[in-house]
Amino acid sequence: MPKVGMEPVRRKALVDAALRVIGDHGSLAVTMSDIARQAGVSPALAHHYFGSKEQLLIETIRSLLRQLRSDTVAALKAARTPRARLSAVIRVSFHADQFAPETIAAWLAFYAEAQRSEETRRFLVIYARRLRSNLLADLKALLPADAAERIAEGAAAMIDGLYIRQSLKSAPIGIEASIALTEDYLTTQLGKTETAAPHPALRGHLLPEGEGTTTSNHPRDK
């Protein structure tokens, strides 16, 4: 087979292997040799394509975010109303691919790494900003700005919290149950006839500064 076109295939194979190995280990304490072995290539080839384990790990989190963005964009295009788009964001957040054990383990490992790595933290801030923006865009079409901000914060917190709960092997929460809980929260909030003023602690709340401002109304990845 000609060499042309093989690099993207091999790079993707290494990224997929990194995700599986991180998931198996439950942390980023893996080696390039571990990842190369999983991908069925030599460590030298892995270094050739990515230079270092750190660069491969960054590409792995980029890949997770790209997939999440792609799924979100497709779901939003299929939705016709603000409420339907909110449901689309919720369902994509709990998509089966995102709930795969190795994917959950990888996300948690990246969150732990973000305490030490500014670059990893930046990517997670991008994710948080995009999730909040996707929710806020359609909530503002249904509610006053203050209420939209408050409910977007609550819904994002529920999504992230339920996702983390899924990692607890003794008390997992399934996909449909997670979707139902988040939908119930939104329906309850949207159904209130009077919008309470946001708690003072939430007024003017902003996520940590960092790259990741949205480039459109909905996508939450780059």
Backbone as CSV, one residue per row, in Angstrom:
resi,resn,N_x,N_y,N_z,CA_x,CA_y,CA_z,C_x,C_y,C_z
1,MET,0.857,-1.197,0.000,0.000,0.000,0.000,0.888,1.241,0.000
2,PRO,0.598,2.229,-0.817,1.409,3.439,-0.847,1.421,4.112,0.512
3,LYS,2.515,4.774,0.823,2.655,5.437,2.111,1.734,6.642,2.229
4,VAL,1.438,7.269,1.095,0.587,8.443,1.141,-0.760,8.068,1.745
5,GLY,-1.229,8.879,2.691,-2.512,8.636,3.323,-2.429,7.767,4.562
6,MET,-1.286,7.149,4.839,-1.170,6.277,5.997,-1.000,7.056,7.296
7,GLU,-0.418,8.238,7.230,-0.156,8.969,8.469,-1.433,9.256,9.252
8,PRO,-2.505,9.794,8.622,-3.732,10.026,9.398,-4.294,8.744,10.018
9,VAL,-4.192,7.633,9.288,-4.702,6.361,9.795,-3.910,5.920,11.012
10,ARG,-2.602,6.012,10.930,-1.763,5.580,12.048,-1.876,6.519,13.236
11,ARG,-1.997,7.808,12.971,-2.180,8.756,14.068,-3.488,8.469,14.812
12,LYS,-4.554,8.202,14.051,-5.836,7.893,14.688,-5.750,6.592,15.478
13,ALA,-5.046,5.605,14.934,-4.892,4.335,15.638,-4.173,4.541,16.969
14,LEU,-3.185,5.424,16.979,-2.452,5.707,18.217,-3.315,6.469,19.218
15,VAL,-4.121,7.398,18.723,-5.029,8.135,19.607,-6.055,7.185,20.212
16,ASP,-6.633,6.318,19.390,-7.606,5.338,19.890,-6.958,4.406,20.908
17,ALA,-5.720,4.020,20.634,-5.006,3.136,21.561,-4.723,3.855,22.878
18,ALA,-4.367,5.137,22.783,-4.115,5.915,24.004,-5.364,5.972,24.868
19,LEU,-6.509,6.173,24.241,-7.774,6.233,24.977,-8.037,4.911,25.697
20,ARG,-7.810,3.801,25.007,-8.041,2.490,25.632,-7.072,2.234,26.775
21,VAL,-5.810,2.572,26.572,-4.798,2.316,27.607,-5.049,3.187,28.834
22,ILE,-5.370,4.460,28.612,-5.682,5.350,29.734,-6.895,4.818,30.486
23,GLY,-7.902,4.355,29.736,-9.090,3.802,30.366,-8.773,2.575,31.197
24,ASP,-7.913,1.703,30.679,-7.533,0.491,31.412,-6.764,0.819,32.692
25,HIS,-5.877,1.820,32.606,-5.050,2.199,33.759,-5.805,3.107,34.730
26,GLY,-6.786,3.847,34.197,-7.503,4.793,35.046,-6.703,6.033,35.373
27,SER,-5.624,6.262,34.648,-4.803,7.456,34.864,-3.957,7.688,33.622
28,LEU,-3.210,8.800,33.649,-2.310,9.100,32.534,-0.916,8.522,32.760
29,ALA,-0.771,7.713,33.796,0.528,7.105,34.100,0.757,5.899,33.185
30,VAL,0.795,6.182,31.898,1.046,5.153,30.900,2.280,5.557,30.110
31,THR,2.847,4.618,29.405,4.045,4.905,28.622,3.723,4.881,27.140
32,MET,4.618,5.466,26.362,4.468,5.424,24.914,4.531,3.981,24.430
33,SER,5.318,3.159,25.101,5.399,1.747,24.732,4.067,1.045,24.958
34,ASP,3.385,1.365,26.061,2.067,0.790,26.335,1.100,1.123,25.199
35,ILE,1.120,2.385,24.808,0.194,2.843,23.768,0.548,2.230,22.420
36,ALA,1.842,2.218,22.101,2.282,1.650,20.814,1.922,0.169,20.728
37,ARG,2.111,-0.551,21.834,1.780,-1.982,21.852,0.290,-2.189,21.587
38,GLN,-0.537,-1.354,22.210,-1.986,-1.457,22.013,-2.362,-1.172,20.561
39,ALA,-1.636,-0.236,19.931,-1.915,0.130,18.540,-1.289,-0.827,17.538
40,GLY,-0.408,-1.709,18.024,0.245,-2.660,17.128,1.359,-2.051,16.300
41,VAL,1.998,-0.988,16.839,3.127,-0.357,16.148,4.304,-0.271,17.114
42,SER,5.438,0.143,16.583,6.627,0.253,17.427,6.618,1.579,18.187
43,PRO,7.253,1.636,19.375,7.384,2.907,20.090,8.060,3.977,19.242
44,ALA,9.016,3.562,18.398,9.716,4.534,17.542,8.739,5.194,16.574
45,LEU,7.796,4.421,16.038,6.815,4.996,15.115,5.872,5.943,15.856
46,ALA,5.510,5.573,17.073,4.649,6.455,17.875,5.351,7.782,18.137
47,HIS,6.617,7.726,18.478,7.392,8.962,18.699,7.542,9.744,17.399
48,HIS,7.641,9.044,16.285,7.772,9.714,14.990,6.540,10.569,14.702
49,TYR,5.361,10.048,15.010,4.127,10.772,14.699,3.780,11.837,15.728
50,PHE,4.146,11.636,16.978,3.715,12.578,18.022,4.844,13.227,18.809
51,GLY,6.050,12.762,18.667,7.171,13.407,19.341,7.321,13.006,20.789
52,SER,6.243,13.026,21.549,6.301,12.681,22.966,4.943,12.175,23.425
53,LYS,4.954,11.522,24.573,3.691,11.038,25.139,2.760,12.201,25.441
54,GLU,3.321,13.297,25.917,2.501,14.465,26.264,1.742,14.978,25.038
55,GLN,2.425,15.029,23.889,1.765,15.498,22.663,0.663,14.535,22.227
56,LEU,0.902,13.244,22.410,-0.115,12.250,22.068,-1.323,12.378,22.999
57,LEU,-1.096,12.628,24.271,-2.201,12.772,25.213,-3.027,14.014,24.899
58,ILE,-2.352,15.093,24.511,-3.078,16.307,24.133,-3.929,16.041,22.892
59,GLU,-3.381,15.300,21.939,-4.159,14.971,20.738,-5.338,14.076,21.093
60,THR,-5.177,13.242,22.107,-6.272,12.373,22.531,-7.435,13.186,23.082
61,ILE,-7.146,14.179,23.912,-8.234,15.007,24.437,-8.831,15.872,23.333
62,ARG,-8.006,16.320,22.388,-8.535,17.037,21.225,-9.527,16.155,20.464
63,SER,-9.180,14.898,20.317,-10.029,13.969,19.586,-11.372,13.784,20.294
64,LEU,-11.356,13.672,21.611,-12.597,13.551,22.370,-13.477,14.777,22.165
65,LEU,-12.861,15.944,22.202,-13.610,17.185,22.043,-14.143,17.340,20.617
66,ARG,-13.351,16.935,19.632,-13.816,17.024,18.242,-15.032,16.131,18.025
67,GLN,-14.987,14.925,18.590,-16.111,14.020,18.425,-17.360,14.566,19.106
68,LEU,-17.169,15.130,20.289,-18.292,15.715,21.011,-18.884,16.879,20.229
69,ARG,-18.025,17.694,19.650,-18.494,18.825,18.844,-19.271,18.345,17.622
70,SER,-18.716,17.349,16.937,-19.367,16.836,15.742,-20.750,16.287,16.061
71,ASP,-20.852,15.531,17.143,-22.146,14.977,17.551,-23.123,16.090,17.924
72,THR,-22.618,17.115,18.610,-23.476,18.214,19.037,-24.009,18.999,17.842
73,VAL,-23.139,19.315,16.909,-23.549,20.071,15.723,-24.629,19.308,14.958
74,ALA,-24.435,18.007,14.775,-25.417,17.200,14.047,-26.760,17.179,14.775
75,ALA,-26.719,17.034,16.095,-27.957,16.978,16.874,-28.688,18.311,16.850
76,LEU,-27.953,19.390,16.933,-28.569,20.715,16.930,-29.196,21.038,15.578
77,LYS,-28.574,20.604,14.501,-29.130,20.849,13.169,-30.466,20.134,12.987
78,ALA,-30.634,19.008,13.668,-31.865,18.231,13.528,-32.990,18.761,14.406
79,ALA,-32.665,19.621,15.382,-33.677,20.157,16.301,-34.280,21.429,15.720
80,ARG,-35.568,21.635,15.950,-36.278,22.736,15.301,-36.673,23.873,16.239
81,THR,-36.652,23.637,17.545,-37.066,24.670,18.492,-36.018,24.819,19.582
82,PRO,-36.024,25.937,20.315,-35.067,26.094,21.417,-35.151,24.947,22.432
83,ARG,-36.378,24.526,22.775,-36.509,23.439,23.755,-35.960,22.139,23.193
84,ALA,-36.200,21.886,21.905,-35.676,20.672,21.290,-34.153,20.703,21.231
85,ARG,-33.585,21.887,21.008,-32.120,21.993,20.985,-31.523,21.756,22.370
86,LEU,-32.208,22.209,23.406,-31.742,21.925,24.768,-31.727,20.416,25.010
87,SER,-32.776,19.738,24.581,-32.820,18.284,24.725,-31.706,17.613,23.921
88,ALA,-31.391,18.174,22.762,-30.330,17.612,21.928,-28.982,17.707,22.635
89,VAL,-28.711,18.844,23.275,-27.453,19.019,24.000,-27.360,18.016,25.139
90,ILE,-28.464,17.823,25.849,-28.479,16.874,26.963,-28.213,15.462,26.463
91,ARG,-28.922,15.068,25.407,-28.782,13.691,24.914,-27.370,13.439,24.396
92,VAL,-26.779,14.393,23.701,-25.419,14.213,23.201,-24.432,14.071,24.362
93,SER,-24.671,14.805,25.425,-23.763,14.749,26.581,-23.720,13.354,27.194
94,PHE,-24.809,12.591,27.038,-24.873,11.245,27.596,-24.911,10.181,26.501
95,HIS,-24.373,10.541,25.342,-24.331,9.607,24.223,-23.561,8.342,24.623
96,ALA,-23.942,7.221,24.023,-23.323,5.938,24.378,-21.803,5.977,24.226
97,ASP,-21.312,6.650,23.184,-19.857,6.723,22.997,-19.192,7.448,24.159
98,GLN,-19.840,8.501,24.654,-19.286,9.239,25.774,-19.360,8.442,27.073
99,PHE,-20.290,7.483,27.140,-20.475,6.681,28.344,-19.663,5.388,28.326
100,ALA,-18.869,5.173,27.279,-18.010,3.991,27.254,-17.046,4.057,28.437
101,PRO,-16.816,2.942,29.125,-15.965,2.959,30.332,-14.601,3.604,30.118
102,GLU,-13.957,3.289,28.980,-12.628,3.860,28.754,-12.694,5.364,28.524
103,THR,-13.804,5.832,27.932,-13.946,7.273,27.704,-14.163,8.006,29.023
104,ILE,-15.005,7.454,29.879,-15.218,8.058,31.192,-13.914,8.102,31.976
105,ALA,-13.188,6.990,31.980,-11.914,6.935,32.704,-10.930,7.954,32.152
106,ALA,-10.916,8.120,30.837,-10.002,9.086,30.228,-10.359,10.512,30.627
107,TRP,-11.653,10.859,30.575,-12.063,12.202,30.982,-11.652,12.482,32.422
108,LEU,-11.883,11.527,33.320,-11.517,11.733,34.723,-10.006,11.880,34.878
109,ALA,-9.258,11.118,34.102,-7.800,11.236,34.154,-7.346,12.607,33.680
110,PHE,-8.000,13.123,32.656,-7.646,14.454,32.160,-8.013,15.540,33.169
111,TYR,-9.130,15.361,33.871,-9.481,16.332,34.913,-8.424,16.354,36.010
112,ALA,-7.929,15.170,36.377,-6.871,15.112,37.390,-5.593,15.776,36.872
113,GLU,-5.275,15.512,35.612,-4.068,16.093,35.017,-4.170,17.610,34.914
114,ALA,-5.372,18.139,34.782,-5.571,19.586,34.652,-5.100,20.351,35.882
115,GLN,-4.984,19.652,37.022,-4.470,20.313,38.221,-2.978,20.622,38.091
116,ARG,-2.321,19.930,37.166,-0.876,20.123,36.979,-0.530,20.730,35.618
117,SER,-1.359,20.465,34.629,-1.052,20.878,33.257,-1.961,22.014,32.813
118,GLU,-1.376,23.160,32.505,-2.154,24.307,32.048,-2.801,24.028,30.698
119,GLU,-2.101,23.286,29.844,-2.660,23.010,28.523,-3.885,22.101,28.629
120,THR,-3.789,21.085,29.491,-4.947,20.213,29.692,-6.106,20.998,30.297
121,ARG,-5.800,21.848,31.258,-6.834,22.676,31.880,-7.515,23.554,30.830
122,ARG,-6.746,24.092,29.901,-7.305,24.964,28.867,-8.335,24.216,28.023
123,PHE,-8.046,22.971,27.671,-8.992,22.202,26.876,-10.273,21.910,27.657
124,LEU,-10.148,21.663,28.953,-11.333,21.391,29.764,-12.161,22.656,29.970
125,VAL,-11.492,23.808,30.015,-12.220,25.074,30.081,-12.990,25.292,28.773
126,ILE,-12.378,24.924,27.659,-13.073,25.011,26.369,-14.347,24.174,26.422
127,TYR,-14.223,22.943,26.900,-15.399,22.076,27.006,-16.478,22.734,27.870
128,ALA,-16.091,23.239,29.043,-17.068,23.827,29.962,-17.732,25.053,29.351
129,ARG,-16.963,25.882,28.694,-17.521,27.078,28.058,-18.502,26.707,26.948
130,ARG,-18.144,25.720,26.156,-19.002,25.338,25.041,-20.303,24.715,25.532
131,LEU,-20.233,23.867,26.551,-21.446,23.284,27.101,-22.367,24.386,27.634
132,ARG,-21.810,25.294,28.396,-22.598,26.389,28.958,-23.189,27.257,27.846
133,SER,-22.398,27.550,26.821,-22.854,28.388,25.717,-23.988,27.726,24.955
134,ASN,-23.869,26.418,24.701,-24.920,25.700,23.986,-26.236,25.748,24.748
135,LEU,-26.171,25.575,26.050,-27.381,25.642,26.873,-27.932,27.060,26.930
136,LEU,-27.047,28.014,27.118,-27.462,29.401,27.312,-28.098,29.985,26.058
137,ALA,-27.582,29.613,24.898,-28.097,30.172,23.642,-29.599,29.964,23.499
138,ASP,-30.076,28.770,23.825,-31.503,28.492,23.668,-32.311,28.843,24.910
139,LEU,-31.698,28.809,26.072,-32.413,29.258,27.266,-32.761,30.743,27.171
140,LYS,-31.870,31.520,26.561,-32.137,32.957,26.417,-33.297,33.225,25.462
141,ALA,-33.588,32.258,24.597,-34.740,32.414,23.704,-36.050,32.129,24.433
142,LEU,-35.943,31.543,25.632,-37.133,31.154,26.376,-37.333,31.930,27.671
143,LEU,-36.257,32.531,28.174,-36.297,33.120,29.506,-35.559,34.452,29.548
144,PRO,-35.813,35.260,30.576,-34.983,36.448,30.796,-33.531,36.037,31.030
145,ALA,-32.627,36.947,30.762,-31.191,36.629,30.799,-30.743,36.069,32.146
146,ASP,-31.189,36.687,33.247,-30.749,36.233,34.562,-31.165,34.787,34.821
147,ALA,-32.407,34.472,34.493,-32.899,33.113,34.697,-32.170,32.135,33.777
148,ALA,-31.919,32.547,32.541,-31.212,31.682,31.596,-29.815,31.346,32.107
149,GLU,-29.120,32.344,32.628,-27.778,32.127,33.175,-27.821,31.127,34.322
150,ARG,-28.763,31.322,35.228,-28.856,30.463,36.413,-29.170,29.028,36.027
151,ILE,-30.116,28.850,35.109,-30.512,27.494,34.732,-29.424,26.814,33.898
152,ALA,-28.727,27.575,33.072,-27.609,26.999,32.306,-26.535,26.470,33.243
153,GLU,-26.229,27.225,34.293,-25.242,26.772,35.274,-25.715,25.488,35.941
154,GLY,-26.996,25.446,36.323,-27.530,24.259,36.986,-27.529,23.041,36.090
155,ALA,-27.949,23.221,34.838,-27.998,22.089,33.909,-26.598,21.567,33.599
156,ALA,-25.643,22.470,33.411,-24.261,22.042,33.147,-23.695,21.277,34.338
157,ALA,-23.994,21.759,35.545,-23.522,21.076,36.746,-24.136,19.682,36.859
158,MET,-25.416,19.558,36.502,-26.056,18.243,36.534,-25.421,17.289,35.528
159,ILE,-25.179,17.794,34.328,-24.576,16.948,33.294,-23.213,16.439,33.743
160,ASP,-22.371,17.340,34.223,-21.034,16.923,34.660,-21.096,16.023,35.883
161,GLY,-21.985,16.345,36.816,-22.086,15.539,38.026,-22.589,14.137,37.743
162,LEU,-23.602,14.012,36.897,-24.121,12.694,36.553,-23.096,11.878,35.772
163,TYR,-22.311,12.565,34.956,-21.262,11.871,34.204,-20.234,11.278,35.160
164,ILE,-19.837,12.072,36.160,-18.872,11.579,37.137,-19.462,10.425,37.940
165,ARG,-20.746,10.534,38.297,-21.393,9.451,39.036,-21.328,8.136,38.260
166,GLN,-21.342,8.217,36.942,-21.293,7.008,36.131,-19.983,6.254,36.355
167,SER,-18.945,6.958,36.764,-17.647,6.316,36.983,-17.619,5.503,38.278
168,LEU,-18.612,5.690,39.144,-18.670,4.935,40.392,-19.270,3.564,40.108
169,LYS,-18.440,2.577,40.054,-18.893,1.249,39.629,-19.995,0.699,40.539
170,SER,-19.985,1.121,41.800,-20.977,0.589,42.743,-22.335,1.273,42.603
171,ALA,-22.356,2.454,42.004,-23.625,3.185,41.888,-23.703,3.942,40.567
172,PRO,-23.618,3.223,39.437,-23.680,3.916,38.142,-25.097,4.396,37.835
173,ILE,-25.185,5.435,37.049,-26.473,5.934,36.586,-26.472,5.814,35.077
174,GLY,-27.434,5.105,34.540,-27.452,4.827,33.111,-27.747,6.047,32.264
175,ILE,-27.635,5.843,30.960,-27.824,6.926,30.007,-29.227,7.512,30.102
176,GLU,-30.241,6.667,29.980,-31.612,7.176,29.965,-31.995,7.813,31.288
177,ALA,-31.521,7.253,32.402,-31.813,7.844,33.710,-31.150,9.208,33.845
178,SER,-29.919,9.335,33.346,-29.220,10.620,33.408,-29.933,11.669,32.568
179,ILE,-30.365,11.272,31.379,-31.108,12.188,30.514,-32.412,12.606,31.191
180,ALA,-33.135,11.644,31.767,-34.423,11.933,32.396,-34.265,12.898,33.573
181,LEU,-33.235,12.707,34.387,-33.011,13.588,35.529,-32.730,15.018,35.077
182,THR,-31.899,15.156,34.045,-31.556,16.497,33.559,-32.753,17.153,32.878
183,GLU,-33.497,16.366,32.113,-34.702,16.896,31.472,-35.725,17.342,32.521
184,ASP,-35.846,16.571,33.584,-36.790,16.922,34.641,-36.402,18.254,35.282
185,TYR,-35.107,18.448,35.487,-34.640,19.719,36.043,-35.021,20.878,35.122
186,LEU,-34.739,20.724,33.828,-35.046,21.798,32.887,-36.547,22.058,32.801
187,THR,-37.317,20.990,32.715,-38.771,21.150,32.608,-39.334,21.867,33.827
188,THR,-38.842,21.505,35.003,-39.293,22.149,36.235,-38.945,23.633,36.235
189,GLN,-37.719,23.943,35.851,-37.273,25.338,35.845,-38.035,26.158,34.808
190,LEU,-38.217,25.585,33.627,-38.910,26.305,32.559,-40.397,26.467,32.863
191,GLY,-40.928,25.552,33.663,-42.349,25.596,33.946,-42.741,26.545,35.062
192,LYS,-41.775,27.098,35.744,-42.095,28.023,36.825,-42.727,29.301,36.268
193,THR,-43.781,29.726,36.894,-44.450,30.937,36.409,-43.727,32.204,36.821
194,GLU,-42.980,32.118,37.908,-42.209,33.273,38.361,-40.749,32.886,38.389
195,THR,-39.907,33.733,37.848,-38.475,33.470,37.819,-37.827,34.115,39.028
196,ALA,-37.285,33.277,39.869,-36.620,33.820,41.058,-35.316,34.498,40.660
197,ALA,-34.959,35.534,41.390,-33.678,36.196,41.142,-32.561,35.236,41.481
198,PRO,-31.457,35.240,40.718,-30.354,34.325,41.010,-29.749,34.604,42.376
199,HIS,-29.308,33.546,43.008,-28.623,33.691,44.291,-27.439,34.637,44.124
200,PRO,-27.171,35.491,45.129,-26.058,36.441,45.002,-24.738,35.788,44.634
201,ALA,-24.532,34.560,45.114,-23.265,33.888,44.813,-23.128,33.543,43.347
202,LEU,-24.276,33.473,42.618,-24.233,33.133,41.203,-24.264,34.355,40.306
203,ARG,-24.647,35.494,40.851,-24.772,36.689,40.032,-23.411,37.073,39.460
204,GLY,-23.368,37.198,38.150,-22.116,37.590,37.500,-21.084,36.487,37.464
205,HIS,-21.518,35.249,37.790,-20.561,34.143,37.818,-19.982,33.901,36.427
206,LEU,-18.678,33.686,36.371,-18.007,33.392,35.111,-17.128,32.176,35.294
207,LEU,-16.968,31.421,34.224,-16.012,30.332,34.250,-14.603,30.895,34.241
208,PRO,-13.604,30.068,34.642,-12.222,30.561,34.634,-11.837,31.093,33.271
209,GLU,-11.006,32.109,33.275,-10.561,32.670,32.007,-9.730,31.651,31.255
210,GLY,-9.774,31.693,29.961,-8.973,30.802,29.143,-9.506,30.806,27.734
211,GLU,-8.803,30.170,26.844,-9.258,30.109,25.471,-10.512,29.266,25.407
212,GLY,-11.328,29.520,24.407,-12.492,28.692,24.253,-13.770,29.463,24.029
213,THR,-13.670,30.736,23.705,-14.878,31.466,23.374,-15.489,30.829,22.146
214,THR,-16.796,30.824,22.072,-17.451,30.111,20.997,-17.262,30.825,19.672
215,THR,-17.255,30.054,18.638,-17.131,30.604,17.297,-18.473,30.611,16.585
216,SER,-19.490,30.013,17.238,-20.845,30.049,16.724,-21.776,29.892,17.899
217,ASN,-23.048,29.827,17.646,-24.003,29.762,18.746,-23.912,28.462,19.535
218,HIS,-23.490,27.388,18.861,-23.609,26.115,19.544,-22.352,25.269,19.683
219,PRO,-21.480,25.115,18.685,-20.398,24.161,18.830,-19.575,24.405,20.080
220,ARG,-19.129,23.322,20.723,-18.364,23.501,21.945,-17.006,22.832,21.860
221,ASP,-16.446,22.851,20.691,-15.112,22.328,20.543,-14.465,22.984,19.361
222,LYS,-13.202,22.825,19.252,-12.538,23.357,18.056,-11.713,22.278,17.399
